[in-house]
């Protein structure tokens, strides 16, 4: 499928236009975090769920956070409107349509079953809706995978129970992750759970090093044995950790707008994405919870470029990393990387493609 041209506002900056227009993968997206206020209100009305906000505008005004926990409180409240298979389908398809408009051609999507099963929503309902959305996404030209995330503020026993409930559906799940409140909930809390997931042949990722310390990244690698770190920006505080991440080519799925919104960094100019790239880390750009954090993939790209002034080669590397860090089959990965190369050549930036790629 032909990639969309970048939107008009990017035309004033050729590098921003290049990055927005390139085919890419998104590897850090919480589907519940793509729930826009308009859809929240529509589903609340359909399902007769009372909301503590008088209007869509009032809900948008509530999207001001001091930290991760204050965001999560609102996040879980809005998720309460998701009650039926159709709701999960509408939410999933809305994200995939928006992603395709930003030239995302592959997405690895987190979902939080415990958020829904705690409200009496069967896991099958969640999965059936999301799988329908994935099928529609394929027609749009967006391949996707599903990552079942365990909530780290809950107990390991609750996580094990969730895994047990998911056993009949493992053919619909591509891997597992760990998200929610990081501080006070180190990776080691879930060692047995992740060992069981590995025994089942599931790919594993974990949020670490966002608000939590670099030690949490070590824990995710050594105790949970994950092969990809979500966020990981605080890894730069530990040179030995950086060296290991580079040597082992462990991807970091970084979310710039989210990091600024949650005050991990005071502003985008202070973000360490350029330093992560310079250190040789396999870093990617992602939107995290785009409905809450002010933008989808290309909004993140625009914000990063406006503040950090990356080069065309940097953006090529970020695009390449997004596919290299994915769970795509080798054959599909090669095909997507060829599309990336063809795109850069077609835009007059073929010289930015390193010879080894």
Short mmCIF file of C-alpha atoms in Angstrom, two decimals:
data_model
loop_
_atom_site.label_atom_id
_atom_site.label_comp_id
_atom_site.label_asym_id
_atom_site.label_seq_id
_atom_site.Cartn_x
_atom_site.Cartn_y
_atom_site.Cartn_z
CA UNK A 1 0.00 0.00 0.00
CA UNK A 2 1.25 3.48 -0.82
CA UNK A 3 2.33 5.58 2.14
CA UNK A 4 0.55 8.85 2.75
CA UNK A 5 2.40 12.11 2.08
CA UNK A 6 3.25 14.14 5.17
CA UNK A 7 0.62 16.66 6.19
CA UNK A 8 0.92 20.23 4.96
CA UNK A 9 2.24 21.88 8.17
CA UNK A 10 5.42 19.78 7.93
CA UNK A 11 6.31 21.11 4.48
CA UNK A 12 8.14 24.08 6.01
CA UNK A 13 10.73 21.71 7.54
CA UNK A 14 12.04 19.05 5.13
CA UNK A 15 13.42 16.78 7.86
CA UNK A 16 10.18 16.84 9.83
CA UNK A 17 8.26 16.10 6.64
CA UNK A 18 10.64 13.25 5.87
CA UNK A 19 10.21 11.68 9.31
CA UNK A 20 6.44 12.08 9.36
CA UNK A 21 6.11 10.55 5.92
CA UNK A 22 8.34 7.53 6.47
CA UNK A 23 6.83 4.07 7.01
CA UNK A 24 7.38 3.03 10.61
CA UNK A 25 6.32 0.77 13.44
CA UNK A 26 4.85 1.74 16.80
CA UNK A 27 5.88 -0.56 19.64
CA UNK A 28 4.65 1.29 22.72
CA UNK A 29 0.94 2.06 22.53
CA UNK A 30 -1.64 1.33 25.23
CA UNK A 31 -4.92 0.83 23.45
CA UNK A 32 -6.90 2.10 26.44
CA UNK A 33 -4.71 5.21 26.27
CA UNK A 34 -5.98 5.94 22.75
CA UNK A 35 -9.53 6.42 24.07
CA UNK A 36 -10.38 9.95 22.95
CA UNK A 37 -12.82 12.06 25.03
CA UNK A 38 -15.39 12.04 22.22
CA UNK A 39 -15.47 8.24 22.22
CA UNK A 40 -15.49 8.16 26.03
CA UNK A 41 -18.68 10.24 26.00
CA UNK A 42 -20.26 8.24 23.17
CA UNK A 43 -19.64 4.93 24.93
CA UNK A 44 -20.72 6.34 28.30
CA UNK A 45 -24.05 7.35 26.78
CA UNK A 46 -24.48 4.02 24.99
CA UNK A 47 -23.66 1.99 28.09
CA UNK A 48 -25.30 4.38 30.57
CA UNK A 49 -22.09 4.93 32.51
CA UNK A 50 -22.12 8.18 34.54
CA UNK A 51 -19.10 10.45 34.05
CA UNK A 52 -17.89 13.13 36.50
CA UNK A 53 -17.46 15.58 33.59
CA UNK A 54 -20.17 17.72 32.05
CA UNK A 55 -18.72 17.75 28.53
CA UNK A 56 -15.97 16.55 26.23
CA UNK A 57 -14.23 19.88 26.80
CA UNK A 58 -14.36 19.43 30.58
CA UNK A 59 -12.82 15.98 30.23
CA UNK A 60 -10.05 17.32 28.00
CA UNK A 61 -9.38 20.01 30.60
CA UNK A 62 -8.85 17.25 33.16
CA UNK A 63 -5.92 15.91 31.14
CA UNK A 64 -3.37 17.69 33.32
CA UNK A 65 -1.08 15.45 35.31
CA UNK A 66 1.53 15.94 37.98
CA UNK A 67 2.92 12.42 37.71
CA UNK A 68 2.23 8.91 36.48
CA UNK A 69 -0.19 8.07 39.28
CA UNK A 70 -2.41 11.12 38.71
CA UNK A 71 -2.63 10.15 35.04
CA UNK A 72 -3.47 6.53 35.87
CA UNK A 73 -6.35 7.58 38.11
CA UNK A 74 -8.06 9.29 35.15
CA UNK A 75 -7.03 6.53 32.74
CA UNK A 76 -8.80 3.84 34.74
CA UNK A 77 -11.89 6.02 35.25
CA UNK A 78 -12.31 6.52 31.49
CA UNK A 79 -11.74 2.83 30.78
CA UNK A 80 -14.93 2.11 32.74
CA UNK A 81 -17.01 3.05 29.68
CA UNK A 82 -15.68 -0.02 27.83
CA UNK A 83 -18.33 -2.68 28.42
CA UNK A 84 -19.07 -4.60 25.21
CA UNK A 85 -17.12 -6.22 22.37
CA UNK A 86 -18.19 -3.40 20.05
CA UNK A 87 -16.61 -0.84 22.39
CA UNK A 88 -13.20 -2.49 22.22
CA UNK A 89 -13.57 -2.82 18.45
CA UNK A 90 -14.36 0.88 18.03
CA UNK A 91 -11.46 1.90 20.24
CA UNK A 92 -9.01 -0.40 18.47
CA UNK A 93 -10.08 0.60 14.98
CA UNK A 94 -9.96 4.31 15.83
CA UNK A 95 -6.32 3.92 16.87
CA UNK A 96 -5.35 1.89 13.80
CA UNK A 97 -6.96 4.43 11.47
CA UNK A 98 -5.10 7.25 13.20
CA UNK A 99 -1.85 5.31 13.13
CA UNK A 100 -2.16 4.65 9.39
CA UNK A 101 -2.65 8.36 8.78
CA UNK A 102 0.76 8.84 10.42
CA UNK A 103 2.33 6.17 8.19
CA UNK A 104 2.53 3.58 10.95
CA UNK A 105 2.40 0.27 9.07
CA UNK A 106 2.95 -2.03 12.05
CA UNK A 107 1.82 -1.70 15.67
CA UNK A 108 2.44 -3.83 18.75
CA UNK A 109 -0.43 -2.92 21.02
CA UNK A 110 -0.69 -3.22 24.80
CA UNK A 111 -4.00 -4.02 26.45
CA UNK A 112 -4.73 -4.28 30.18
CA UNK A 113 -7.10 -7.21 30.84
CA UNK A 114 -7.10 -6.70 34.62
CA UNK A 115 -8.58 -3.23 34.14
CA UNK A 116 -11.59 -4.87 32.51
CA UNK A 117 -11.95 -8.24 34.22
CA UNK A 118 -12.02 -6.43 37.59
CA UNK A 119 -15.24 -4.78 36.34
CA UNK A 120 -16.74 -8.11 35.29
CA UNK A 121 -15.88 -7.81 31.59
CA UNK A 122 -14.82 -11.25 30.26
CA UNK A 123 -11.39 -11.46 28.68
CA UNK A 124 -13.04 -13.00 25.62
CA UNK A 125 -15.08 -9.82 25.12
CA UNK A 126 -11.94 -7.68 25.17
CA UNK A 127 -10.05 -9.94 22.79
CA UNK A 128 -12.90 -10.42 20.33
CA UNK A 129 -13.31 -6.68 19.93
CA UNK A 130 -9.60 -6.04 19.52
CA UNK A 131 -9.13 -8.93 17.08
CA UNK A 132 -11.94 -7.55 14.91
CA UNK A 133 -10.18 -4.19 14.91
CA UNK A 134 -6.90 -5.84 13.96
CA UNK A 135 -8.56 -7.52 10.99
CA UNK A 136 -9.86 -4.15 9.80
CA UNK A 137 -6.43 -2.65 10.38
CA UNK A 138 -4.89 -5.23 8.05
CA UNK A 139 -7.22 -3.99 5.31
CA UNK A 140 -5.89 -0.47 5.94
CA UNK A 141 -2.31 -1.68 5.58
CA UNK A 142 -1.42 -1.86 9.28
CA UNK A 143 -0.21 -5.18 10.64
CA UNK A 144 -0.43 -5.56 14.41
CA UNK A 145 0.30 -7.72 17.43
CA UNK A 146 -1.33 -7.81 20.88
CA UNK A 147 0.63 -7.63 24.14
CA UNK A 148 -1.20 -8.59 27.33
CA UNK A 149 0.03 -6.31 30.10
CA UNK A 150 -0.01 -7.15 33.79
CA UNK A 151 -0.67 -4.27 36.19
CA UNK A 152 2.33 -3.94 38.47
CA UNK A 153 0.44 -2.21 41.29
CA UNK A 154 -1.47 -5.48 41.74
CA UNK A 155 0.02 -8.64 43.23
CA UNK A 156 1.95 -11.34 41.43
CA UNK A 157 -0.77 -13.79 42.48
CA UNK A 158 -3.34 -11.67 40.63
CA UNK A 159 -1.06 -11.66 37.61
CA UNK A 160 -0.76 -15.45 37.73
CA UNK A 161 -4.55 -15.72 37.90
CA UNK A 162 -4.84 -13.46 34.85
CA UNK A 163 -2.34 -15.61 32.97
CA UNK A 164 -4.33 -18.72 33.90
CA UNK A 165 -7.51 -17.09 32.57
CA UNK A 166 -5.69 -16.19 29.35
CA UNK A 167 -4.48 -19.74 28.61
CA UNK A 168 -7.40 -20.57 26.26
CA UNK A 169 -6.60 -17.44 24.24
CA UNK A 170 -2.82 -17.67 23.90
CA UNK A 171 -3.14 -18.13 20.14
CA UNK A 172 -4.56 -14.58 20.04
CA UNK A 173 -1.82 -13.01 22.18
CA UNK A 174 1.69 -12.34 20.90
CA UNK A 175 3.42 -11.54 24.18
CA UNK A 176 3.14 -10.08 27.65
CA UNK A 177 4.26 -6.86 29.31
CA UNK A 178 4.29 -5.07 32.64
CA UNK A 179 2.84 -1.58 33.10
CA UNK A 180 1.04 0.79 35.50
CA UNK A 181 2.61 2.42 38.59
CA UNK A 182 6.36 1.87 38.46
CA UNK A 183 7.65 3.45 41.67
CA UNK A 184 7.50 0.98 44.55
CA UNK A 185 6.77 -1.98 42.27
CA UNK A 186 10.15 -3.31 41.07
CA UNK A 187 10.42 -5.99 38.38
CA UNK A 188 11.48 -8.59 40.94
CA UNK A 189 7.92 -8.60 42.26
CA UNK A 190 6.92 -10.59 39.15
CA UNK A 191 9.78 -13.07 38.70
CA UNK A 192 7.59 -16.20 38.93
CA UNK A 193 4.94 -14.76 36.63
CA UNK A 194 7.39 -13.93 33.86
CA UNK A 195 9.13 -17.30 34.24
CA UNK A 196 5.77 -18.95 33.63
CA UNK A 197 5.17 -16.73 30.59
CA UNK A 198 8.53 -17.72 29.13
CA UNK A 199 7.72 -21.41 29.73
CA UNK A 200 4.60 -20.87 27.63
CA UNK A 201 6.72 -19.44 24.81
CA UNK A 202 5.43 -15.89 25.15
CA UNK A 203 7.62 -12.94 24.17
CA UNK A 204 8.18 -10.56 27.08
CA UNK A 205 8.64 -6.82 27.54
CA UNK A 206 8.40 -4.56 30.59
CA UNK A 207 8.10 -0.90 31.47
CA UNK A 208 11.23 0.13 33.36
CA UNK A 209 13.34 3.23 33.90
CA UNK A 210 10.59 5.81 33.30
CA UNK A 211 9.93 7.13 36.79
CA UNK A 212 11.69 4.18 38.38
CA UNK A 213 15.50 4.06 38.63
CA UNK A 214 18.01 2.46 36.28
CA UNK A 215 18.08 -0.46 38.74
CA UNK A 216 14.59 -1.37 37.52
CA UNK A 217 15.98 -1.81 34.00
CA UNK A 218 18.61 -4.19 35.37
CA UNK A 219 15.82 -6.05 37.16
CA UNK A 220 13.70 -6.32 34.03
CA UNK A 221 16.67 -7.77 32.13
CA UNK A 222 18.01 -10.12 34.80
CA UNK A 223 14.94 -11.15 36.80
CA UNK A 224 12.21 -11.00 34.16
CA UNK A 225 14.60 -11.75 31.26
CA UNK A 226 12.75 -9.43 28.90
CA UNK A 227 14.19 -8.69 25.47
CA UNK A 228 12.74 -5.19 25.09
CA UNK A 229 12.43 -2.32 27.57
CA UNK A 230 9.50 0.09 27.46
CA UNK A 231 10.66 3.65 28.23
CA UNK A 232 14.13 3.03 29.70
CA UNK A 233 15.20 6.68 29.52
CA UNK A 234 16.77 6.56 32.99
CA UNK A 235 19.21 3.92 31.77
CA UNK A 236 21.48 6.83 30.82
CA UNK A 237 22.17 7.35 34.53
CA UNK A 238 24.18 4.09 34.58
CA UNK A 239 27.07 3.80 32.08
CA UNK A 240 27.44 0.06 32.72
CA UNK A 241 23.76 -0.45 31.91
CA UNK A 242 24.07 1.59 28.72
CA UNK A 243 27.04 -0.53 27.65
CA UNK A 244 25.04 -3.70 28.23
CA UNK A 245 21.99 -2.44 26.36
CA UNK A 246 24.17 -1.50 23.40
CA UNK A 247 26.07 -4.80 23.42
CA UNK A 248 22.91 -6.90 23.65
CA UNK A 249 20.96 -4.65 21.27
CA UNK A 250 18.08 -4.34 23.72
CA UNK A 251 15.46 -1.96 22.28
CA UNK A 252 14.08 0.98 24.26
CA UNK A 253 10.58 2.08 23.25
CA UNK A 254 10.73 5.76 24.17
CA UNK A 255 7.66 8.01 24.38
CA UNK A 256 8.74 11.68 24.19
CA UNK A 257 5.44 13.55 24.64
CA UNK A 258 4.47 11.21 27.45
CA UNK A 259 7.80 11.83 29.19
CA UNK A 260 7.26 15.59 29.10
CA UNK A 261 3.59 15.38 30.10
CA UNK A 262 4.45 13.22 33.11
CA UNK A 263 7.43 15.45 33.96
CA UNK A 264 10.08 12.81 33.46
CA UNK A 265 11.74 15.70 31.60
CA UNK A 266 10.84 19.37 32.17
CA UNK A 267 10.47 20.02 28.44
CA UNK A 268 11.28 18.42 25.11
CA UNK A 269 14.57 20.27 24.75
CA UNK A 270 15.73 18.47 27.90
CA UNK A 271 14.75 15.02 26.60
CA UNK A 272 17.66 12.60 26.30
CA UNK A 273 16.56 10.99 23.02
CA UNK A 274 19.54 12.53 21.15
CA UNK A 275 21.91 11.16 23.79
CA UNK A 276 20.29 7.73 23.61
CA UNK A 277 20.82 7.71 19.86
CA UNK A 278 24.38 8.97 20.14
CA UNK A 279 25.17 6.21 22.63
CA UNK A 280 24.20 3.63 20.01
CA UNK A 281 21.07 2.38 21.78
CA UNK A 282 18.28 0.80 19.74
CA UNK A 283 15.77 3.50 20.60
CA UNK A 284 12.36 4.01 18.99
CA UNK A 285 9.77 6.82 19.12
CA UNK A 286 6.22 6.00 20.23
CA UNK A 287 3.05 7.68 21.49
CA UNK A 288 2.30 5.66 24.69
CA UNK A 289 -1.20 6.96 25.61
CA UNK A 290 -1.82 9.43 22.77
CA UNK A 291 -5.32 10.56 23.75
CA UNK A 292 -3.97 11.72 27.11
CA UNK A 293 -0.48 12.93 26.23
CA UNK A 294 -1.19 15.28 23.37
CA UNK A 295 -0.42 13.35 20.25
CA UNK A 296 -0.02 10.26 18.14
CA UNK A 297 3.14 9.18 16.33
CA UNK A 298 3.68 12.18 14.08
CA UNK A 299 2.88 14.66 16.85
CA UNK A 300 5.74 13.07 18.79
CA UNK A 301 7.99 13.37 15.75
CA UNK A 302 7.14 17.04 15.27
CA UNK A 303 7.73 17.84 18.94
CA UNK A 304 11.06 16.01 19.00
CA UNK A 305 12.30 17.61 15.81
CA UNK A 306 11.27 21.12 16.85
CA UNK A 307 13.22 20.82 20.10
CA UNK A 308 16.07 18.41 19.33
CA UNK A 309 16.84 19.06 15.63
CA UNK A 310 17.72 15.51 14.67
CA UNK A 311 19.30 14.77 11.31
CA UNK A 312 17.72 12.89 8.42
CA UNK A 313 20.09 10.01 9.21
CA UNK A 314 18.88 10.00 12.83
CA UNK A 315 15.32 9.62 11.65
CA UNK A 316 16.30 6.86 9.25
CA UNK A 317 17.90 5.06 12.18
CA UNK A 318 14.79 5.55 14.32
CA UNK A 319 12.62 4.18 11.54
CA UNK A 320 14.91 1.20 11.04
CA UNK A 321 15.03 0.57 14.78
CA UNK A 322 11.25 0.46 14.93
CA UNK A 323 11.20 -2.54 12.59
CA UNK A 324 14.34 -4.20 13.97
CA UNK A 325 12.91 -4.03 17.51
CA UNK A 326 9.55 -5.48 16.46
CA UNK A 327 8.22 -9.03 16.58
CA UNK A 328 7.74 -9.16 12.83
CA UNK A 329 8.83 -12.29 11.01
CA UNK A 330 12.26 -11.91 9.35
CA UNK A 331 10.64 -11.95 5.90
CA UNK A 332 8.12 -9.23 6.74
CA UNK A 333 10.78 -7.17 8.52
CA UNK A 334 12.96 -7.23 5.41
CA UNK A 335 10.00 -6.14 3.29
CA UNK A 336 9.20 -3.23 5.62
CA UNK A 337 12.84 -2.16 5.78
CA UNK A 338 12.93 -2.19 1.98
CA UNK A 339 9.92 0.14 1.99
CA UNK A 340 11.77 2.45 4.38
CA UNK A 341 14.83 2.48 2.12
CA UNK A 342 12.72 3.08 -0.98
CA UNK A 343 10.96 5.96 0.75
CA UNK A 344 14.20 7.71 1.71
CA UNK A 345 15.53 7.32 -1.83
CA UNK A 346 12.29 8.62 -3.33
CA UNK A 347 12.56 11.74 -1.14
CA UNK A 348 16.15 12.41 -2.21
CA UNK A 349 17.72 11.13 1.02
CA UNK A 350 19.21 7.88 -0.23
CA UNK A 351 22.60 9.04 0.98
CA UNK A 352 21.36 8.84 4.57
CA UNK A 353 20.95 5.07 4.37
CA UNK A 354 24.03 3.45 5.98
CA UNK A 355 25.69 0.97 3.65
CA UNK A 356 25.37 -1.91 6.14
CA UNK A 357 21.56 -1.67 6.16
#
